[in-house]
Short mmCIF file of C-alpha atoms in Angstrom, two decimals:
data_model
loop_
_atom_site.label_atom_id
_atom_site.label_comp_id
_atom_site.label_asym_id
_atom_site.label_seq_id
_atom_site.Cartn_x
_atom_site.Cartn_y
_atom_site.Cartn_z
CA UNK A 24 -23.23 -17.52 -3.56
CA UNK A 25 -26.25 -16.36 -1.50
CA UNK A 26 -28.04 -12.72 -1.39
CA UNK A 27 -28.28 -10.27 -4.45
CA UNK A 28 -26.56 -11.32 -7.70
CA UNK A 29 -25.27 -7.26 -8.14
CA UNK A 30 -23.26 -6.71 -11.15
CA UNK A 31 -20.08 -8.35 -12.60
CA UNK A 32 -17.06 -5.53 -12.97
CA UNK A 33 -14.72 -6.67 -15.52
CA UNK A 34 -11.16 -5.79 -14.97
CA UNK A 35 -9.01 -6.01 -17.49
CA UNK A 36 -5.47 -7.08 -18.19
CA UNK A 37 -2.35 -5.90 -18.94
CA UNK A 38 0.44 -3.96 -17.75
CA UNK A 39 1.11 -0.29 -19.02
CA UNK A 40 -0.17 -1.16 -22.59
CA UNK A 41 -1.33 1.59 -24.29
CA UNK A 42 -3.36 -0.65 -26.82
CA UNK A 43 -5.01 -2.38 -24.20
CA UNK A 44 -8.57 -1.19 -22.63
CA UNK A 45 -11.70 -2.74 -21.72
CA UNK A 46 -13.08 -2.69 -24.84
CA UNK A 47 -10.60 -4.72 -26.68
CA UNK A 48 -9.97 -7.43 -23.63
CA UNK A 49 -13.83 -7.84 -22.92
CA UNK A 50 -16.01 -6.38 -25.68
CA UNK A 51 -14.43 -7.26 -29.15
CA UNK A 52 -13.61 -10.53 -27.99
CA UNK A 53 -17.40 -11.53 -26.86
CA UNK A 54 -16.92 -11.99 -23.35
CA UNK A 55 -19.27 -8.72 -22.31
CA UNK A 56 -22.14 -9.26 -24.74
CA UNK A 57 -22.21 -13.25 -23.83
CA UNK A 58 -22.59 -12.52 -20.43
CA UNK A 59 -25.61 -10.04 -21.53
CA UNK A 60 -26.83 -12.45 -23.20
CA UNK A 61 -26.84 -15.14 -20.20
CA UNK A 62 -29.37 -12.12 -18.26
CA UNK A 63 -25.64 -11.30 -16.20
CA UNK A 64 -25.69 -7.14 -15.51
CA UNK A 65 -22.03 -6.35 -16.92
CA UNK A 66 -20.07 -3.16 -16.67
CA UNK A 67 -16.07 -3.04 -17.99
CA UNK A 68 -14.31 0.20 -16.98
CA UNK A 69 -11.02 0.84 -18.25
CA UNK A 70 -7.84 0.72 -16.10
CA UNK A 71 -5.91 4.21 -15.42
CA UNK A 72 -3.37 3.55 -18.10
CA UNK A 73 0.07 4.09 -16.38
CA UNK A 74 -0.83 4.22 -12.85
CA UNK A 75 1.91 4.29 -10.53
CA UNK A 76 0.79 1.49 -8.05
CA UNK A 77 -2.01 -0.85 -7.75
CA UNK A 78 -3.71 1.76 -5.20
CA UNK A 79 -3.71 4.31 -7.23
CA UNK A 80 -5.54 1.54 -10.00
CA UNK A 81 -7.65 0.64 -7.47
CA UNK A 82 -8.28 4.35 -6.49
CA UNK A 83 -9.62 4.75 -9.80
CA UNK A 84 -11.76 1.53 -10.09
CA UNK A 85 -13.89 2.35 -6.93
CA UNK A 86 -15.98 5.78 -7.73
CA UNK A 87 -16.87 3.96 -11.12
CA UNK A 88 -18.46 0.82 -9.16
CA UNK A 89 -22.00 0.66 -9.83
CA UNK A 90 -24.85 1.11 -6.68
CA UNK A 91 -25.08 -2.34 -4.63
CA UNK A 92 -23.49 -5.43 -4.52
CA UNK A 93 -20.10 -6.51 -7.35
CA UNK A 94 -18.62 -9.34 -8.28
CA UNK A 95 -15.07 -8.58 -10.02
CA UNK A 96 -13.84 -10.31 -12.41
CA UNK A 97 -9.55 -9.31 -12.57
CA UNK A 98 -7.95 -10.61 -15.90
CA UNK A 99 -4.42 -11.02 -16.10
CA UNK A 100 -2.86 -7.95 -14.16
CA UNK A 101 -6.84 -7.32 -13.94
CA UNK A 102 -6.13 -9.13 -10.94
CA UNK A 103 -4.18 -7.07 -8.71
CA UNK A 104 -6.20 -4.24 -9.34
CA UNK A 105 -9.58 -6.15 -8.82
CA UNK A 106 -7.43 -7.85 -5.29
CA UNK A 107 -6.85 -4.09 -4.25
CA UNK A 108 -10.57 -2.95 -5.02
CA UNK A 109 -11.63 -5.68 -2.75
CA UNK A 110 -9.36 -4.67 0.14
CA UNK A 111 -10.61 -1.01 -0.44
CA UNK A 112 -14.63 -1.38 -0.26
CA UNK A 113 -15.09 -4.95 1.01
CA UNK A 114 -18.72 -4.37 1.87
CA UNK A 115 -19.26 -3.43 -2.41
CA UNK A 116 -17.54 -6.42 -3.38
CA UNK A 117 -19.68 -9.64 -2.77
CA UNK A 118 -17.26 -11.89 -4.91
CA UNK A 119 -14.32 -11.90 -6.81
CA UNK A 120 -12.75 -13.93 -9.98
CA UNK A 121 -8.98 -14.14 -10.60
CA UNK A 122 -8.86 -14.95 -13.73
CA UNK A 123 -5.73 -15.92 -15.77
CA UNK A 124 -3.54 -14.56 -12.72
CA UNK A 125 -0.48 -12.89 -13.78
CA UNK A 126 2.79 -14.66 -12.76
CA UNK A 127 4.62 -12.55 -10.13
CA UNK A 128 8.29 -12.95 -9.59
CA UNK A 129 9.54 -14.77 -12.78
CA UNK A 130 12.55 -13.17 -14.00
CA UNK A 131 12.34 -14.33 -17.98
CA UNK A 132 8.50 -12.58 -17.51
CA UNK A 133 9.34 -9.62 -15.67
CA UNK A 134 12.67 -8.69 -17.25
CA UNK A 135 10.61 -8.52 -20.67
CA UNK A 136 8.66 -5.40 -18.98
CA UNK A 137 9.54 -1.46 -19.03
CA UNK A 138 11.64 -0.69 -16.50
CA UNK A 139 9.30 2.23 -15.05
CA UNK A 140 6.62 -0.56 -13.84
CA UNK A 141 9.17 -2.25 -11.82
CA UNK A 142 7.24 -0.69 -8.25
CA UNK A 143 3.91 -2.41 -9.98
CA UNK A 144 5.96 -5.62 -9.98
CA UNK A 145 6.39 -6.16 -6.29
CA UNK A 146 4.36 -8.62 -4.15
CA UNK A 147 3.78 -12.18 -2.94
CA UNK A 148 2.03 -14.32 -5.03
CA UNK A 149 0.23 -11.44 -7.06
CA UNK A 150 1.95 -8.34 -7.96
CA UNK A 151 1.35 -5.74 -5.50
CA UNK A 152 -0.20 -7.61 -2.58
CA UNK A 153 1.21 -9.20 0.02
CA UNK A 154 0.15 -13.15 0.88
CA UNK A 155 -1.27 -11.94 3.91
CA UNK A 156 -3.69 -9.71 2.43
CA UNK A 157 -5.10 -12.97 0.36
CA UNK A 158 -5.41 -15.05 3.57
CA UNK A 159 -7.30 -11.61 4.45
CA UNK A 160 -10.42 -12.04 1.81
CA UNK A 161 -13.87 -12.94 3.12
CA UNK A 162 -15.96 -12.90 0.18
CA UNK A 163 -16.22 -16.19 -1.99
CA UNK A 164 -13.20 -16.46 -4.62
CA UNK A 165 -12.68 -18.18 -7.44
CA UNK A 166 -9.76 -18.78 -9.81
CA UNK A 167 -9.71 -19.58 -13.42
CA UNK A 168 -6.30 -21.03 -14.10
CA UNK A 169 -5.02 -20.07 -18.12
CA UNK A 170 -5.39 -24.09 -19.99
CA UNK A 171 -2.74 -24.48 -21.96
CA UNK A 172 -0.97 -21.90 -19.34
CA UNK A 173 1.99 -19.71 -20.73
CA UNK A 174 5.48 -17.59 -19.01
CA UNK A 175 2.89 -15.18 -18.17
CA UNK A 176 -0.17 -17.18 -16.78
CA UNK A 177 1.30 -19.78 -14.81
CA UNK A 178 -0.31 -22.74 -13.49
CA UNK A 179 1.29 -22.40 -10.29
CA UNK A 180 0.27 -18.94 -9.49
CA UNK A 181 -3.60 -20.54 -9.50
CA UNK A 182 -2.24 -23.16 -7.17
CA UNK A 183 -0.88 -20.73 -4.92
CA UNK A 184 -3.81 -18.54 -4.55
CA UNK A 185 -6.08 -21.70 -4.55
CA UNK A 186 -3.85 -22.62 -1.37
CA UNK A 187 -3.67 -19.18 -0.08
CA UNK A 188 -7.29 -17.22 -0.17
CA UNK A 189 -9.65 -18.98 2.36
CA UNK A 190 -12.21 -20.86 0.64
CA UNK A 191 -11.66 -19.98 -2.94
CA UNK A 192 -12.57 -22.91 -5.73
CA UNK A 193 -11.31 -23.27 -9.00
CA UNK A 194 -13.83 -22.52 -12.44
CA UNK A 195 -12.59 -23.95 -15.77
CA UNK A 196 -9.56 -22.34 -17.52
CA UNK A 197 -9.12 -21.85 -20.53
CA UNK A 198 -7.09 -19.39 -23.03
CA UNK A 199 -7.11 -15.64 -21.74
CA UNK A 200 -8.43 -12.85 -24.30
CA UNK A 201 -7.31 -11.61 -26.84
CA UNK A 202 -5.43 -14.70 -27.10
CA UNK A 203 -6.54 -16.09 -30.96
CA UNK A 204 -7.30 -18.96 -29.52
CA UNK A 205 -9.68 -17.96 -26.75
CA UNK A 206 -13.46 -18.35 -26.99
CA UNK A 207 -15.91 -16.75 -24.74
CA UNK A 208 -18.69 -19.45 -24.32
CA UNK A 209 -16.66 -21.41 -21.53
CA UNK A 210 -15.83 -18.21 -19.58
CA UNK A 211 -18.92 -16.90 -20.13
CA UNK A 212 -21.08 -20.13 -18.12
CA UNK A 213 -18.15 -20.19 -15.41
CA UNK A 214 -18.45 -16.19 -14.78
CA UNK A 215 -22.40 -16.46 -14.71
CA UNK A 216 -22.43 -19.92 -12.58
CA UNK A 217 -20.30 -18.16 -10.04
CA UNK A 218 -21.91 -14.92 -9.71
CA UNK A 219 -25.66 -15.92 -9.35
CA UNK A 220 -26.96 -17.20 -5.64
#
């Protein structure tokens, strides 16, 4: 990626989960203090909590944004949010990572949700955007497939987007956090490969 290297948003996962913020998804589990550590400028703002669409997440995300150039990084649900930040303020966002993308339209996955975030479940490939949108992007994507993938982080859903967004590449997968089996060294080189020039 050419031009200023700006700094990486994390957006983390989840899906109305009260016990979920950025803290827990990025900090305790290594991810935001590695990618200090690599010289990456980091910021991880928390989600709004029970948001009732991905606008209204995204709505949220964008006054926080720092000054100049982002790359986001969407976890999980992260994703959606992150997709719908980048549709909002195109010219902020000079790259984006869908990380561990969030299965859409599996009924054993969805019917295991709260019935109040069935709006937040709608969508094509990605909960609350619409395939069209993704053929839409025009800054450099990448995915990072879940390895070994689960109901909720399907290897398919990176296939699809890899097919769908113009251009995007595929970074090394690996467990999603908090997962006990994640560790943040291999997301940590992908994130900081893919957001310096």
């Amino acid at each position: 990626m050419k031009g200023a290297v700006g700094v990486l948003v994390l957006v983390h996962g989840r899906l109305w989960d009260e016990e979920m913020d950025a803290e827990r998804f990025w900090g305790r589990t290594g991810v935001v203090a590695g990618l200090r550590g690599a010289g990456v400028a980091v910021c991880a703002p928390d989600r709004a909590m029970r948001a009732g669409s991905w606008e209204a997440e995204a709505a949220q995300l964008v006054p926080g944004l720092p000054d100049g150039p982002v790359v986001l990084v969407g976890g999980s649900n992260g994703c959606s949010a992150a997709v719908r930040v980048a549709l909002a303020v195109p010219e902020r966002v000079r790259g984006l990572v869908l990380a561990w993308p969030a299965t859409a339209g599996d009924a054993r996955v969805d019917g295991r949700l709260p019935a109040a975030v069935a709006p937040l479940l709608a969508g094509g490939v990605l909960r609350g955007v619409a395939d069209e949108e993704l053929t839409g992007l025009r800054m450099p994507v990448g995915v990072l497939p879940a390895v070994p993938e689960n109901p909720v982080h399907q290897r398919r859903t990176a296939d699809a987007l890899l097919a769908l967004v113009p251009g995007a590449v595929e970074l090394p997968g690996c467990p999603e956090p908090p997962h006990p089996l994640f560790r943040p060294e291999g997301l940590v080189a992908a994130l900081a490969g893919f957001s310096r020039p």
